[in-house]
Amino acid sequence: MDSLPTSLPLSPDACYAALQARDSRFDGKMYVGVTSTGIYCRPICRVRAPKRENCVFFAHAAQAEAAAFRPCLKCRPELAPGGALRWSVMDASRTLAQQAAAWLDGQTQAEASVEDLAAHLGITSRHLRRIFAAEHGVTPLQYLQTRRLLLAKHLLTDTALPVTQVALQSGFASLRRFNAAFIEHYRLQPTALRREGKAEATDTPSALLLAYRPPYHVEALLEFLERRAIAGIERVDRARRSIRRSLRLSHAGQAGRSCEGWLEVTFDANRPQVRLSLSEGLVPATATILPLVRRWLDLDADPLQIDAALATLPAHACQQPGVRLPGCVDRFELAVRAVLGQQVTVAAARTLASRFVQRFGTPLAGATPEGLTRLFPLPEQIAAASRDDIASLGIIARRADALRLLAEAWPRLLINQPHASQITHLAAQQELIALPGLGPWTASYMLMRIWSWPDAFLPGDVVLRKQLTAPGEPLPSPKKVLELSQAWQPYRSYAVMRLWRATAPSSTELS
């Protein structure tokens, strides 16, 4: 019963020890199938630990379901954090297989196919199936089916969405196919997962739970976002450990229309999880928003691996376990922020961004929480603006031109795509640098936060150079800083975050 895929990092006995300890460090990295019940669980499940001889361990939920195990209704495998990608040029096949899984994790379109994925990665579908099975122990279609079913289970349990909407948002082409797959895999009718008496009023926000691996330096993330919060768009409440913001996004189920509204995330003070609430206008795009929020808050990070990779950072930066890499939920918004933040302080960039939103943003309709009044402007709105319109906000003419050119080019830029690979990362960086007014610092910062790229670095950043300078010594050159950073691969973006945080708030740290 102990046949394990090569991607499982622990021996069966070590897995069982983690299960007995309910060790949250391994949440999302392993699952246990219980042969006496036919159910699989997360290692943190609070039920009594099964006997050792009844346990089979898996690296992925898809492997457990391929072996005919059903997800536990108590620990809810759909809430587990995902696996963080580990980029390596030494093992191309494994890297491709990990990138393939990341692409599938974000797919809620019924039309998504293995051929589409293979084309995205630039390999044949036959080679994709071979390397995927070798790394993950299941086929791409089995993996995708599991992700869709777990997403459907999440929506059925935590929202009041009609079953038909759940089916479509989870990527099933029809309700009939959804019902058949759900019954076949889970031996339950979808409606059986509905909470008893769950019938929320239409003006009550939808709320979902999202888990992460501790430690998580929540205060560091809230402080980072609070210092950059744009008035009218985003509001951080550190006392409540919450973030509210407005959001507009396109969604396949809306037939080309956009969804608009607001969301709130609140960090649980007692458990490693986040509560996500959505306004009524965003509920139809729930399946699209979930992976956005996970990347925004970096909920899938593996803090132990990151800590080990950053062990040689200066001591004052090392002593910050759980510092995460903040992503974004609006790629164009982050790109504009990066341009506005060039060569100015965080406070100055926030002031410019707030003026920018007040001038070009649109009002947020409906009842809204305090402090949320605007939606960030669309690229086409900025492309149509004149240089004088933008410069009148106190933005220098050259930067105003850069914003207009960025907005005009936005629909065709690689950075506007939701999925990245090692090849597209390099191409996107060069594409951004080629735009007038965008240099290497801005391009790297965009990649670091828009794509949540774990290994971006900013060798010319003045704050980083100061943090890496011994007392009394001159600032190292960008080339020297880049050489020093090689020791922190593949998590140099996290090194940047720690070194920035080690700087006093009054610093001239860039945006």
mmCIF file with all atom_site columns, C-alpha atoms in Angstrom, residues 342 429-430 432-434 437-447 457-460:
data_model
loop_
_atom_site.group_PDB
_atom_site.id
_atom_site.type_symbol
_atom_site.label_atom_id
_atom_site.label_alt_id
_atom_site.label_comp_id
_atom_site.label_asym_id
_atom_site.label_entity_id
_atom_site.label_seq_id
_atom_site.pdbx_PDB_ins_code
_atom_site.Cartn_x
_atom_site.Cartn_y
_atom_site.Cartn_z
_atom_site.occupancy
_atom_site.B_iso_or_equiv
_atom_site.pdbx_formal_charge
_atom_site.auth_seq_id
_atom_site.auth_comp_id
_atom_site.auth_asym_id
_atom_site.auth_atom_id
_atom_site.pdbx_PDB_model_num
ATOM 1  C CA . GLN A 1 342 ? 9.968  55.242 -10.795 1.00 0.00 ? 342 GLN A CA 1
ATOM 2  C CA . GLN A 1 429 ? 11.192 41.465 -19.726 1.00 0.00 ? 429 GLN A CA 1
ATOM 3  C CA . GLN A 1 430 ? 12.824 42.463 -23.025 1.00 0.00 ? 430 GLN A CA 1
ATOM 4  C CA . LEU A 1 432 ? 8.856  45.865 -21.506 1.00 0.00 ? 432 LEU A CA 1
ATOM 5  C CA . ILE A 1 433 ? 12.346 47.364 -21.599 1.00 0.00 ? 433 ILE A CA 1
ATOM 6  C CA . ALA A 1 434 ? 11.816 48.157 -25.288 1.00 0.00 ? 434 ALA A CA 1
ATOM 7  C CA . GLY A 1 437 ? 10.251 55.226 -20.456 1.00 0.00 ? 437 GLY A CA 1
ATOM 8  C CA . LEU A 1 438 ? 10.502 51.700 -18.993 1.00 0.00 ? 438 LEU A CA 1
ATOM 9  C CA . GLY A 1 439 ? 13.868 50.522 -17.744 1.00 0.00 ? 439 GLY A CA 1
ATOM 10 C CA . PRO A 1 440 ? 15.167 47.273 -16.240 1.00 0.00 ? 440 PRO A CA 1
ATOM 11 C CA . TRP A 1 441 ? 14.034 48.185 -12.698 1.00 0.00 ? 441 TRP A CA 1
ATOM 12 C CA . THR A 1 442 ? 10.443 48.807 -13.800 1.00 0.00 ? 442 THR A CA 1
ATOM 13 C CA . ALA A 1 443 ? 10.324 45.690 -15.988 1.00 0.00 ? 443 ALA A CA 1
ATOM 14 C CA . SER A 1 444 ? 11.644 43.452 -13.200 1.00 0.00 ? 444 SER A CA 1
ATOM 15 C CA . TYR A 1 445 ? 9.277  44.952 -10.633 1.00 0.00 ? 445 TYR A CA 1
ATOM 16 C CA . MET A 1 446 ? 6.326  44.314 -12.955 1.00 0.00 ? 446 MET A CA 1
ATOM 17 C CA . LEU A 1 447 ? 7.351  40.692 -13.457 1.00 0.00 ? 447 LEU A CA 1
ATOM 18 C CA . PHE A 1 457 ? 15.781 40.854 -8.872  1.00 0.00 ? 457 PHE A CA 1
ATOM 19 C CA . LEU A 1 458 ? 16.458 44.603 -9.008  1.00 0.00 ? 458 LEU A CA 1
ATOM 20 C CA . PRO A 1 459 ? 20.260 44.995 -8.963  1.00 0.00 ? 459 PRO A CA 1
ATOM 21 C CA . GLY A 1 460 ? 20.127 48.768 -9.550  1.00 0.00 ? 460 GLY A CA 1
#
